[in-house]
Short mmCIF file of C-alpha atoms and ligand atoms in Angstrom, two decimals:
data_model
loop_
_atom_site.label_atom_id
_atom_site.label_comp_id
_atom_site.label_asym_id
_atom_site.label_seq_id
_atom_site.Cartn_x
_atom_site.Cartn_y
_atom_site.Cartn_z
CA MET A 1 -14.11 56.35 137.41
CA PRO A 2 -11.45 54.41 135.52
CA SER A 3 -7.94 55.42 136.49
CA HIS A 4 -4.95 56.29 134.35
CA VAL A 5 -1.54 54.69 134.71
CA VAL A 6 1.36 56.39 132.94
CA ILE A 7 4.43 54.27 132.29
CA VAL A 8 7.53 56.30 131.47
CA GLY A 9 10.09 54.22 129.54
CA GLY A 10 9.07 52.28 126.44
CA SER A 11 11.39 49.30 126.61
CA MET A 12 11.33 45.92 128.30
CA GLY A 13 10.41 47.18 131.77
CA GLY A 14 7.64 49.44 130.45
CA LEU A 15 6.18 46.71 128.27
CA ARG A 16 6.22 44.13 131.05
CA ALA A 17 4.62 46.60 133.47
CA ALA A 18 1.75 47.19 131.04
CA GLU A 19 1.28 43.46 130.47
CA GLN A 20 1.27 42.75 134.18
CA LEU A 21 -1.17 45.53 135.02
CA ILE A 22 -3.60 44.11 132.50
CA ALA A 23 -2.96 40.51 133.53
CA ASN A 24 -3.86 41.65 137.07
CA LYS A 25 -7.22 42.96 135.80
CA PHE A 26 -6.41 46.66 135.73
CA ASP A 27 -9.32 48.16 133.78
CA GLY A 28 -8.25 51.79 133.45
CA VAL A 29 -6.19 53.45 130.73
CA VAL A 30 -2.47 52.74 130.30
CA THR A 31 -0.16 55.15 128.47
CA ILE A 32 3.46 54.27 127.71
CA VAL A 33 5.83 57.17 127.08
CA GLY A 34 9.10 56.33 125.33
CA ASP A 35 12.10 58.32 124.21
CA GLU A 36 13.03 55.88 121.45
CA LYS A 37 10.83 55.76 118.34
CA HIS A 38 10.84 51.95 118.29
CA MET A 39 8.35 49.64 119.91
CA PRO A 40 10.06 47.67 122.71
CA TYR A 41 12.86 45.38 121.55
CA ASN A 42 15.34 43.01 123.09
CA ARG A 43 18.79 44.46 123.90
CA PRO A 44 21.01 41.37 124.47
CA PRO A 45 21.26 40.58 120.73
CA LEU A 46 22.61 44.08 120.08
CA SER A 47 26.15 43.18 121.16
CA LYS A 48 25.81 39.65 119.77
CA ASP A 49 23.73 38.75 116.69
CA VAL A 50 22.88 42.26 115.46
CA LEU A 51 26.52 43.32 115.51
CA ALA A 52 27.67 40.04 113.97
CA ALA A 53 25.17 39.98 111.15
CA GLU A 54 26.10 40.02 107.46
CA ARG A 55 26.59 43.61 106.46
CA ASP A 56 25.69 43.21 102.82
CA ASP A 57 22.33 41.76 103.69
CA GLN A 58 20.02 43.71 101.45
CA ASN A 59 17.39 43.54 104.15
CA SER A 60 19.57 45.29 106.66
CA THR A 61 17.35 48.30 107.13
CA LEU A 62 16.46 49.60 110.55
CA ASP A 63 12.95 48.16 110.22
CA HIS A 64 14.32 44.78 109.31
CA TRP A 65 16.59 44.79 112.33
CA HIS A 66 13.90 46.06 114.61
CA SER A 67 11.56 43.27 113.59
CA SER A 68 14.30 40.71 114.28
CA VAL A 69 14.64 41.84 117.91
CA ALA A 70 11.17 43.27 118.72
CA PHE A 71 9.39 41.81 121.71
CA ARG A 72 6.27 39.78 121.11
CA GLN A 73 3.21 41.81 122.05
CA ARG A 74 0.51 40.14 124.06
CA LYS A 75 -2.87 40.65 122.52
CA SER A 76 -4.09 41.84 125.93
CA ILE A 77 -2.19 45.12 125.57
CA ALA A 78 -3.84 46.14 122.31
CA ASP A 79 -5.53 49.12 124.00
CA VAL A 80 -2.37 50.58 125.52
CA ARG A 81 -1.64 54.11 124.27
CA TRP A 82 1.91 54.55 123.02
CA ARG A 83 3.59 57.96 123.06
CA LEU A 84 6.92 57.10 121.47
CA GLY A 85 9.66 59.45 120.33
CA SER A 86 8.90 62.15 122.90
CA PRO A 87 10.60 61.71 126.28
CA ALA A 88 9.28 62.83 129.62
CA VAL A 89 11.24 65.95 130.57
CA SER A 90 9.82 66.72 134.00
CA SER A 91 7.31 65.60 136.56
CA ASP A 92 5.40 66.94 139.52
CA LEU A 93 4.66 63.98 141.74
CA GLY A 94 2.60 66.18 144.11
CA ALA A 95 0.28 67.28 141.32
CA LYS A 96 0.55 63.82 139.66
CA THR A 97 1.65 65.08 136.27
CA VAL A 98 4.37 64.22 133.77
CA THR A 99 5.43 66.67 131.06
CA LEU A 100 6.71 65.45 127.70
CA ALA A 101 9.27 67.11 125.45
CA ASP A 102 6.54 68.13 123.01
CA GLY A 103 4.75 70.03 125.79
CA GLU A 104 1.95 67.57 126.50
CA VAL A 105 1.14 67.22 130.20
CA LEU A 106 -0.17 63.82 131.28
CA ASN A 107 -2.18 63.43 134.49
CA TYR A 108 -1.95 60.11 136.23
CA ASP A 109 -3.38 58.14 139.12
CA GLY A 110 -0.50 55.68 139.03
CA LEU A 111 3.01 56.15 137.63
CA VAL A 112 5.55 53.51 136.61
CA VAL A 113 9.18 54.62 136.34
CA ALA A 114 10.91 52.47 133.69
CA THR A 115 13.44 54.77 132.07
CA GLY A 116 16.44 52.46 132.41
CA LEU A 117 20.00 53.53 131.76
CA ARG A 118 22.14 55.30 129.23
CA PRO A 119 25.83 54.57 128.70
CA ARG A 120 28.36 56.67 130.54
CA ARG A 121 30.66 58.49 128.10
CA LEU A 122 34.39 59.06 128.46
CA ASP A 123 35.18 62.68 129.13
CA LEU A 124 37.67 62.98 126.26
CA PRO A 125 37.77 66.04 124.03
CA GLY A 126 38.83 65.70 120.41
CA PRO A 127 37.36 63.90 117.42
CA GLN A 128 33.90 62.45 118.00
CA SER A 129 33.45 60.54 114.77
CA GLY A 130 34.21 56.83 115.15
CA ARG A 131 33.26 56.90 118.84
CA HIS A 132 30.43 54.60 119.83
CA VAL A 133 28.39 53.25 122.72
CA ILE A 134 26.03 50.30 122.56
CA ARG A 135 22.69 50.53 124.28
CA THR A 136 20.10 51.08 121.56
CA LEU A 137 19.32 49.49 118.21
CA ASP A 138 20.45 52.68 116.50
CA ASP A 139 23.76 52.47 118.39
CA ALA A 140 24.29 48.86 117.30
CA ILE A 141 23.52 49.54 113.67
CA GLY A 142 25.75 52.61 113.66
CA LEU A 143 28.65 50.64 115.10
CA ARG A 144 28.09 47.66 112.85
CA ALA A 145 28.41 49.85 109.76
CA GLU A 146 31.98 50.66 110.78
CA LEU A 147 33.21 47.14 111.50
CA HIS A 148 35.12 45.72 108.51
CA PRO A 149 37.92 43.19 108.32
CA GLY A 150 41.04 45.00 109.48
CA THR A 151 39.19 47.87 111.20
CA ARG A 152 41.15 48.85 114.32
CA VAL A 153 38.70 48.71 117.23
CA ILE A 154 39.43 49.82 120.78
CA VAL A 155 36.88 48.75 123.37
CA VAL A 156 37.22 50.65 126.62
CA GLY A 157 35.76 48.66 129.49
CA GLY A 158 36.08 44.89 129.82
CA GLY A 159 32.69 44.15 131.37
CA PHE A 160 30.18 41.76 129.80
CA ILE A 161 28.98 44.13 127.08
CA GLY A 162 32.51 45.34 126.28
CA CYS A 163 33.85 41.79 126.06
CA GLU A 164 30.91 40.62 123.93
CA THR A 165 31.39 43.55 121.58
CA ALA A 166 35.11 42.80 121.35
CA ALA A 167 34.45 39.12 120.63
CA THR A 168 31.90 39.96 117.95
CA ALA A 169 34.18 42.54 116.30
CA ARG A 170 37.00 40.02 116.30
CA LYS A 171 34.78 37.44 114.60
CA LEU A 172 34.11 40.07 111.92
CA GLY A 173 37.86 40.24 111.27
CA CYS A 174 38.61 43.48 113.09
CA GLU A 175 41.83 44.12 114.96
CA VAL A 176 40.57 44.42 118.52
CA HIS A 177 42.01 45.83 121.75
CA ILE A 178 40.23 45.87 125.11
CA VAL A 179 41.37 48.53 127.56
CA GLU A 180 40.21 47.63 131.07
CA PRO A 181 40.97 49.85 134.07
CA MET A 182 40.79 46.92 136.53
CA ALA A 183 43.44 44.21 136.77
CA VAL A 184 41.29 41.54 135.13
CA PRO A 185 38.35 41.75 132.70
CA MET A 186 34.90 41.04 134.17
CA ILE A 187 36.48 40.91 137.62
CA ARG A 188 33.58 42.55 139.41
CA PRO A 189 30.90 40.05 138.47
CA LEU A 190 33.12 36.97 138.13
CA GLY A 191 36.25 37.39 140.26
CA GLU A 192 39.88 37.04 139.32
CA GLU A 193 40.17 33.36 138.42
CA PHE A 194 37.15 33.25 136.16
CA GLY A 195 37.96 36.63 134.61
CA ASN A 196 41.45 35.40 133.80
CA ALA A 197 40.12 32.22 132.16
CA LEU A 198 37.96 34.36 129.87
CA ARG A 199 40.90 36.66 129.25
CA ARG A 200 42.82 33.67 127.90
CA VAL A 201 39.91 32.82 125.62
CA HIS A 202 39.94 36.34 124.21
CA GLU A 203 43.70 36.39 123.80
CA ALA A 204 43.75 32.96 122.14
CA SER A 205 41.31 34.38 119.61
CA GLY A 206 43.53 37.36 118.91
CA VAL A 207 41.98 40.09 121.09
CA HIS A 208 44.65 42.25 122.76
CA ILE A 209 43.86 43.06 126.38
CA HIS A 210 45.41 45.98 128.28
CA THR A 211 44.50 45.86 131.97
CA GLY A 212 45.05 48.41 134.69
CA LEU A 213 44.85 51.15 132.07
CA SER A 214 42.41 53.56 130.58
CA VAL A 215 42.27 55.81 127.54
CA GLU A 216 43.67 59.24 128.28
CA ALA A 217 43.33 60.96 124.92
CA VAL A 218 42.05 60.46 121.40
CA VAL A 219 44.16 61.59 118.47
CA ALA A 220 42.60 63.11 115.35
CA ALA A 221 43.36 61.86 111.85
CA ALA A 222 45.56 64.27 109.87
CA GLU A 223 43.32 64.07 106.80
CA ASP A 224 40.03 64.50 108.69
CA THR A 225 40.29 66.07 112.13
CA SER A 226 36.73 65.04 113.05
CA ARG A 227 37.81 61.36 112.95
CA LEU A 228 40.04 59.57 115.39
CA SER A 229 43.20 57.80 114.25
CA ALA A 230 44.70 56.67 117.56
CA VAL A 231 44.16 56.55 121.29
CA ILE A 232 46.74 57.20 124.01
CA LEU A 233 46.53 55.00 127.10
CA THR A 234 47.27 56.19 130.63
CA ASP A 235 50.76 54.61 130.50
CA GLY A 236 51.55 56.48 127.29
CA THR A 237 50.96 53.56 124.90
CA ARG A 238 49.65 54.73 121.54
CA LEU A 239 47.24 52.40 119.71
CA GLY A 240 46.12 53.08 116.15
CA ALA A 241 42.33 53.21 116.10
CA ASP A 242 39.46 53.63 113.65
CA VAL A 243 36.69 52.90 116.13
CA LEU A 244 36.44 53.51 119.86
CA VAL A 245 33.67 51.73 121.76
CA GLU A 246 32.99 53.21 125.18
CA SER A 247 31.60 50.52 127.46
CA VAL A 248 32.40 52.03 130.83
CA GLY A 249 29.19 51.68 132.77
CA SER A 250 25.92 53.50 132.72
CA HIS A 251 23.92 56.31 134.14
CA PRO A 252 20.27 55.97 135.27
CA ASN A 253 17.80 58.17 133.35
CA VAL A 254 16.41 60.00 136.39
CA GLU A 255 16.59 63.67 135.41
CA TRP A 256 12.88 63.89 134.58
CA LEU A 257 12.16 63.09 138.26
CA ASP A 258 14.30 65.97 139.58
CA GLY A 259 12.67 68.44 141.96
CA ASN A 260 10.44 65.93 143.73
CA GLY A 261 12.68 65.36 146.73
CA LEU A 262 13.47 61.75 145.78
CA ASP A 263 16.74 59.92 146.39
CA LEU A 264 18.03 59.66 142.82
CA GLY A 265 21.62 58.97 143.80
CA ASN A 266 21.91 55.74 141.86
CA GLY A 267 18.64 55.04 140.11
CA VAL A 268 15.34 55.44 141.92
CA LEU A 269 15.19 54.27 145.52
CA CYS A 270 12.22 51.92 146.14
CA ASP A 271 11.02 49.70 148.92
CA ASN A 272 10.61 45.94 148.64
CA HIS A 273 7.21 46.51 146.98
CA MET A 274 8.92 48.57 144.23
CA ARG A 275 7.21 51.67 145.63
CA VAL A 276 9.13 54.89 145.23
CA GLU A 277 9.78 56.51 148.64
CA SER A 278 6.67 57.99 150.25
CA ARG A 279 4.74 57.88 146.97
CA PRO A 280 2.32 54.96 147.14
CA GLU A 281 1.10 55.63 143.58
CA VAL A 282 4.59 55.57 142.05
CA VAL A 283 6.52 52.35 141.37
CA ALA A 284 9.75 51.62 139.50
CA VAL A 285 10.84 48.62 137.41
CA GLY A 286 13.90 47.31 135.60
CA ASP A 287 17.46 48.61 135.47
CA ILE A 288 16.60 51.96 137.05
CA ALA A 289 15.05 50.55 140.24
CA ARG A 290 17.20 50.41 143.37
CA PHE A 291 15.39 48.06 145.71
CA PRO A 292 16.21 45.97 148.80
CA ASP A 293 16.29 42.19 148.53
CA PRO A 294 15.93 40.32 151.84
CA ALA A 295 18.01 37.43 150.43
CA THR A 296 21.04 39.68 149.94
CA GLY A 297 21.01 41.76 153.10
CA ASN A 298 18.26 44.26 152.28
CA ILE A 299 20.67 46.89 150.96
CA PRO A 300 18.91 48.63 148.08
CA ARG A 301 20.71 47.98 144.81
CA ARG A 302 20.12 48.07 141.10
CA ILE A 303 20.42 44.85 139.10
CA GLU A 304 21.18 45.26 135.40
CA HIS A 305 20.02 41.86 134.18
CA TRP A 306 17.46 40.89 131.61
CA CYS A 307 15.26 38.94 134.06
CA ILE A 308 14.76 41.93 136.36
CA PRO A 309 12.34 44.03 134.27
CA THR A 310 9.94 41.07 134.17
CA ASP A 311 10.27 40.19 137.86
CA THR A 312 10.02 43.76 139.11
CA ALA A 313 7.10 44.52 136.77
CA LYS A 314 5.09 41.70 138.35
CA ARG A 315 5.72 43.03 141.83
CA ALA A 316 5.20 46.68 140.89
CA ALA A 317 1.93 45.98 139.05
CA ALA A 318 0.53 44.10 142.04
CA THR A 319 1.58 46.96 144.34
CA LEU A 320 0.05 49.64 142.14
CA ILE A 321 -3.22 47.80 141.66
CA ALA A 322 -3.52 47.20 145.39
CA HIS A 323 -3.00 50.91 145.98
CA LEU A 324 -5.47 52.04 143.29
CA SER A 325 -8.15 49.74 144.64
CA ASP A 326 -7.49 50.55 148.31
CA GLU A 327 -6.36 47.02 149.10
CA PRO A 328 -3.32 46.14 151.20
CA CYS A 329 -0.12 45.24 149.32
CA PRO A 330 0.74 41.56 149.12
CA ASP A 331 2.61 40.77 152.30
CA VAL A 332 5.25 38.38 150.96
CA PRO A 333 8.93 39.32 150.64
CA PHE A 334 10.10 39.99 147.09
CA SER A 335 13.39 38.35 146.21
CA PRO A 336 13.88 37.80 142.48
CA LEU A 337 16.70 35.45 141.54
CA PRO A 338 19.25 37.32 139.40
CA SER A 339 19.97 35.32 136.27
CA PHE A 340 22.33 36.43 133.51
CA TRP A 341 24.23 35.14 130.54
CA SER A 342 26.82 36.25 128.04
CA ASP A 343 28.00 34.79 124.72
CA GLN A 344 31.67 35.13 123.80
CA PHE A 345 33.62 33.11 121.22
CA GLY A 346 31.10 30.28 121.21
CA LEU A 347 31.04 30.00 125.00
CA ARG A 348 27.77 30.55 126.80
CA LEU A 349 28.35 31.99 130.21
CA GLN A 350 25.34 31.35 132.44
CA GLY A 351 25.03 32.71 135.96
CA TYR A 352 22.56 32.77 138.84
CA GLY A 353 22.53 34.70 142.11
CA SER A 354 24.95 37.46 143.03
CA PRO A 355 28.52 36.19 142.54
CA GLY A 356 29.79 39.73 143.11
CA ASP A 357 28.88 39.31 146.80
CA ALA A 358 31.20 36.33 147.31
CA ASP A 359 34.31 36.31 149.48
CA HIS A 360 35.68 33.16 147.85
CA ILE A 361 34.99 30.78 145.01
CA SER A 362 35.21 27.06 144.50
CA VAL A 363 35.45 25.32 141.13
CA LEU A 364 32.66 22.74 141.37
CA GLU A 365 33.05 21.09 137.97
CA GLY A 366 35.63 21.30 135.19
CA ASP A 367 38.86 23.25 135.25
CA LEU A 368 39.26 27.02 134.82
CA SER A 369 42.90 26.55 133.82
CA ALA A 370 42.13 24.20 130.91
CA PRO A 371 44.18 25.17 127.83
CA VAL A 372 42.11 27.21 125.40
CA ASP A 373 44.71 27.97 122.74
CA GLN A 374 43.22 25.52 120.28
CA ASP A 375 39.62 25.60 121.32
CA PRO A 376 37.66 27.59 123.94
CA SER A 377 35.27 24.65 124.28
CA ALA A 378 37.88 23.07 126.59
CA LEU A 379 36.12 25.17 129.24
CA ASP A 380 32.66 23.78 128.43
CA GLY A 381 30.92 22.41 131.48
CA THR A 382 32.97 24.38 133.99
CA VAL A 383 30.93 25.35 137.05
CA VAL A 384 32.12 27.83 139.65
CA GLY A 385 30.39 28.33 142.99
CA TYR A 386 30.54 31.73 144.72
CA TYR A 387 30.43 31.67 148.52
CA GLN A 388 30.00 34.07 151.38
CA GLY A 389 31.44 32.05 154.23
CA SER A 390 29.80 28.67 153.73
CA ARG A 391 26.75 30.07 151.96
CA LEU A 392 26.38 29.68 148.20
CA VAL A 393 25.47 33.15 146.87
CA GLY A 394 25.94 32.54 143.17
CA VAL A 395 27.03 30.14 140.51
CA VAL A 396 28.51 30.80 137.06
CA MET A 397 28.83 28.11 134.41
CA LEU A 398 30.36 27.87 130.96
CA SER A 399 28.17 26.25 128.30
CA PRO A 400 26.41 24.05 130.86
CA SER A 401 23.96 21.37 129.81
CA PRO A 402 20.37 22.45 130.52
CA VAL A 403 20.17 19.87 133.30
CA THR A 404 23.33 21.17 134.95
CA ALA A 405 22.10 24.75 134.66
CA ARG A 406 18.80 23.82 136.22
CA ASN A 407 20.34 21.92 139.13
CA TYR A 408 22.68 24.75 140.04
CA ARG A 409 19.96 27.31 139.67
CA GLU A 410 17.96 25.33 142.21
CA ALA A 411 20.97 25.13 144.52
CA VAL A 412 21.30 28.92 144.50
CA GLU A 413 17.57 29.35 145.00
CA THR A 414 17.60 26.99 147.96
CA SER A 415 20.50 28.81 149.55
CA ARG A 416 18.77 32.17 149.10
CA ALA A 417 15.49 30.83 150.46
CA ALA A 418 17.32 29.68 153.59
CA VAL A 419 18.25 33.31 154.30
CA LEU A 420 14.61 34.39 153.98
CA THR A 421 13.38 31.83 156.46
CA SER A 422 16.23 32.11 158.97
CA MET B 1 -3.78 26.71 121.55
CA ASP B 2 -0.92 26.50 119.05
CA VAL B 3 2.70 26.95 120.04
CA ARG B 4 5.67 27.14 117.70
CA VAL B 5 9.33 27.38 118.54
CA ASP B 6 11.64 28.66 115.83
CA TYR B 7 14.50 26.19 116.13
CA GLY B 8 16.64 28.46 113.99
CA MET B 9 16.45 31.07 116.74
CA CYS B 10 16.34 28.80 119.82
CA GLN B 11 19.68 28.71 121.61
CA ASP B 12 18.74 26.14 124.25
CA HIS B 13 18.62 28.61 127.13
CA GLY B 14 16.07 26.35 128.79
CA GLN B 15 14.17 29.24 130.40
CA CYS B 16 10.90 28.09 128.82
CA ALA B 17 11.27 24.68 130.48
CA ILE B 18 11.49 26.38 133.85
CA ALA B 19 8.49 28.64 133.20
CA ALA B 20 6.19 26.01 131.65
CA PRO B 21 7.58 22.56 132.46
CA LYS B 22 4.45 20.75 131.28
CA VAL B 23 4.82 22.15 127.78
CA PHE B 24 8.57 22.62 127.26
CA GLN B 25 11.27 20.12 128.23
CA MET B 26 14.96 19.89 127.59
CA GLY B 27 15.64 16.44 126.15
CA ASP B 28 18.58 14.26 127.17
CA ASP B 29 20.59 15.63 124.24
CA GLY B 30 20.09 19.15 125.60
CA LYS B 31 17.69 20.06 122.82
CA LEU B 32 14.25 21.47 123.39
CA VAL B 33 11.14 19.34 122.91
CA TYR B 34 7.68 20.82 123.34
CA ASP B 35 3.97 20.24 123.02
CA LYS B 36 2.72 22.05 119.93
CA HIS B 37 -0.92 22.00 121.06
CA PRO B 38 -1.08 22.36 124.84
CA GLU B 39 -4.31 22.51 126.78
CA ASP B 40 -5.80 25.96 127.12
CA SER B 41 -5.28 25.71 130.89
CA GLN B 42 -1.57 26.08 130.16
CA ARG B 43 -1.99 29.48 128.52
CA ASP B 44 -0.60 31.60 131.35
CA GLU B 45 2.46 29.43 131.72
CA VAL B 46 3.06 29.40 127.99
CA GLU B 47 2.74 33.20 127.83
CA GLU B 48 5.28 33.34 130.62
CA ALA B 49 7.61 30.97 128.77
CA ALA B 50 7.40 33.09 125.62
CA ASP B 51 8.25 36.19 127.67
CA VAL B 52 11.28 34.68 129.39
CA CYS B 53 12.86 33.19 126.25
CA PRO B 54 15.95 35.40 125.91
CA VAL B 55 15.96 35.09 122.12
CA GLN B 56 12.17 35.40 121.75
CA ALA B 57 11.95 32.15 119.80
CA ILE B 58 8.49 31.10 121.05
CA PHE B 59 5.39 32.07 119.08
CA LEU B 60 1.76 31.51 120.09
CA ASP B 61 -1.46 31.86 118.23
CA GLU B 62 -3.29 34.71 119.88
CA SER B 63 -6.78 33.52 119.01
C1 LIG C 501 24.05 45.57 124.48
C2 LIG C 501 23.39 44.96 125.67
C3 LIG C 501 23.50 43.59 125.90
C4 LIG C 501 22.90 43.00 127.01
N1 LIG C 501 23.04 41.65 127.19
C5 LIG C 501 22.50 41.07 128.29
C6 LIG C 501 22.66 39.67 128.51
O1 LIG C 501 23.29 38.96 127.72
N2 LIG C 501 22.10 39.14 129.63
C7 LIG C 501 21.40 39.89 130.53
O2 LIG C 501 20.94 39.35 131.55
N3 LIG C 501 21.21 41.22 130.33
C8 LIG C 501 21.75 41.83 129.24
N4 LIG C 501 21.56 43.18 129.02
C9 LIG C 501 20.77 43.97 130.01
C10 LIG C 501 19.28 44.06 129.69
O3 LIG C 501 19.08 44.30 128.33
C11 LIG C 501 18.67 45.17 130.53
O4 LIG C 501 18.72 44.75 131.87
C12 LIG C 501 17.23 45.55 130.15
O5 LIG C 501 17.20 46.06 128.84
C13 LIG C 501 16.65 46.59 131.10
O6 LIG C 501 15.38 47.01 130.67
P1 LIG C 501 14.72 48.36 131.18
O7 LIG C 501 13.40 48.45 130.48
O8 LIG C 501 14.78 48.44 132.64
O9 LIG C 501 15.67 49.54 130.69
P2 LIG C 501 16.06 50.01 129.22
O10 LIG C 501 16.15 48.82 128.34
O11 LIG C 501 17.24 50.90 129.38
O12 LIG C 501 14.81 50.88 128.74
C14 LIG C 501 14.54 52.17 129.17
C15 LIG C 501 13.79 52.90 128.08
O13 LIG C 501 13.36 54.16 128.57
C16 LIG C 501 13.61 55.16 127.61
N5 LIG C 501 13.74 56.46 128.29
C17 LIG C 501 14.82 56.96 128.95
N6 LIG C 501 14.56 58.19 129.45
C18 LIG C 501 13.28 58.46 129.11
C19 LIG C 501 12.41 59.57 129.35
N7 LIG C 501 12.80 60.65 130.04
N8 LIG C 501 11.16 59.51 128.84
C20 LIG C 501 10.73 58.43 128.15
N9 LIG C 501 11.50 57.36 127.89
C21 LIG C 501 12.76 57.37 128.38
C22 LIG C 501 14.89 54.71 126.94
O14 LIG C 501 15.03 55.34 125.69
C23 LIG C 501 14.66 53.21 126.86
O15 LIG C 501 13.97 52.86 125.69
C24 LIG C 501 22.16 43.80 127.92
C25 LIG C 501 22.03 45.17 127.69
C26 LIG C 501 22.63 45.76 126.59
C27 LIG C 501 22.50 47.24 126.37
S1 LIG C 502 13.89 29.65 126.31
FE1 LIG C 502 13.98 30.09 124.14
S2 LIG C 502 16.08 29.69 123.58
FE2 LIG C 502 15.70 28.72 125.51
S3 LIG C 502 15.13 26.62 125.05
FE3 LIG C 502 13.28 27.78 125.28
S4 LIG C 502 12.85 28.46 123.19
FE4 LIG C 502 14.94 27.81 123.17
#
């Protein structure tokens, strides 16, 4: 009897899982359940190209934008059943069922958890209009419609997405402030020195950065109390504001798995085969999966990078197919190389490995203190190595040449492989 | 098989050259060069390259 795999989450992780199941000769039925109405699309352009695009473009309908970021569909997945626009609301992993918001109950033999993240919101009462997050295409288009030259934009959270959004808004002529609770923007992934270099790039381009602070209150406009007109920072500073972008981290979409006795503390806990605890027929992929990596100490963690849905989908599909056909799981350790990038003010930041694990850094090429007042490209070619003791755990580069990027990627890979074989 | 890279979209991430080095290469000037008609034996690698292109600039005929 052919079996049924249900994939919950209709974005990159869900799509890649379906492709990989079929590439691995799965011959049953695959159903993908998605909350969003759109077929899977690529999120990185949302804070970059989509936000930056010409607003008067007569083609700027949702469909137009969706087609500009939609993922290519392999022909092999033509038979996949899509259930979009109706999220899973609950599940019974004992009975092997998933219930959708419209009441439909799906039975499965194998289940893929791919529900990703949603942005965390600031717990601030007051006017809601003008307040944005950026995770979905609808979010990006909604925010873009409010960004005009002179618009006063406050971005709370100076991580990658917050800083990209700030840079893009600045390029559109907005007056932009970043409010970052830590001492330095992007400090967690990059460390102090690198974060400060990027801070100078932002400031040279006219972005105001307030560190060590957060937003404490939003102030309503006198003429329309549903709209904000200012924000008050934790030190009492008042900044005039038309738009507030909340980019303060994310929350895994796990609620539909409640009641099954799983560890849902921070995403879905899996083993190194991407199997959800004690459920051999359930696997997780992408941003939601918290899995151990032998190259980084085997402590289960989530990795919110673009490469991870593809890597984890390959592993999870192999695991699920082995289970469904009563074969043993592939007995090789799974250790995907984290790879990430960010585009800000014409600089391409390119990273490999886990720089956040480092105890010290070393500038391997270029100069992080190069003056950027005239031109951020003074930092082009900078390469920073991230070390734990003497071991290279990550590398981050600014606008590297492809050859440089490739060589350092290999260096990080080699260093990680040494841990696996030691 | 036919492969096409939209150079207007390509941002020289170089991921394709890692996934399918026989078909995609980064030239000395840092720009992408590629084989427009690779052997069919390269199909899996080319599919992989198209998947890992962060800006989805690689198009294949699906015949
Ligand atoms: C603005 C932005 C910019 C980014 N830029 C970069 C970058 O430059 N470089 C980089 O490496 N990474 C970047 N990323 C991260 C990258 O996009 C993510 O790692 C990737 O999208 C994760 O894919 P996923 O499928 O695991 O999760 P998601 O993309 O979050 O997809 C999960 C899907 O599941 C759906 N869903 C949720 N709950 C349910 C439910 N109960 N039932 C059904 N469906 C549900 C959601 O609606 C969503 O469509 C960026 C992300 C964002 C948001
Ligand atoms: S991966 Fe995409 S963006 Fe990068 S070089 Fe290849 S085609 Fe261009």
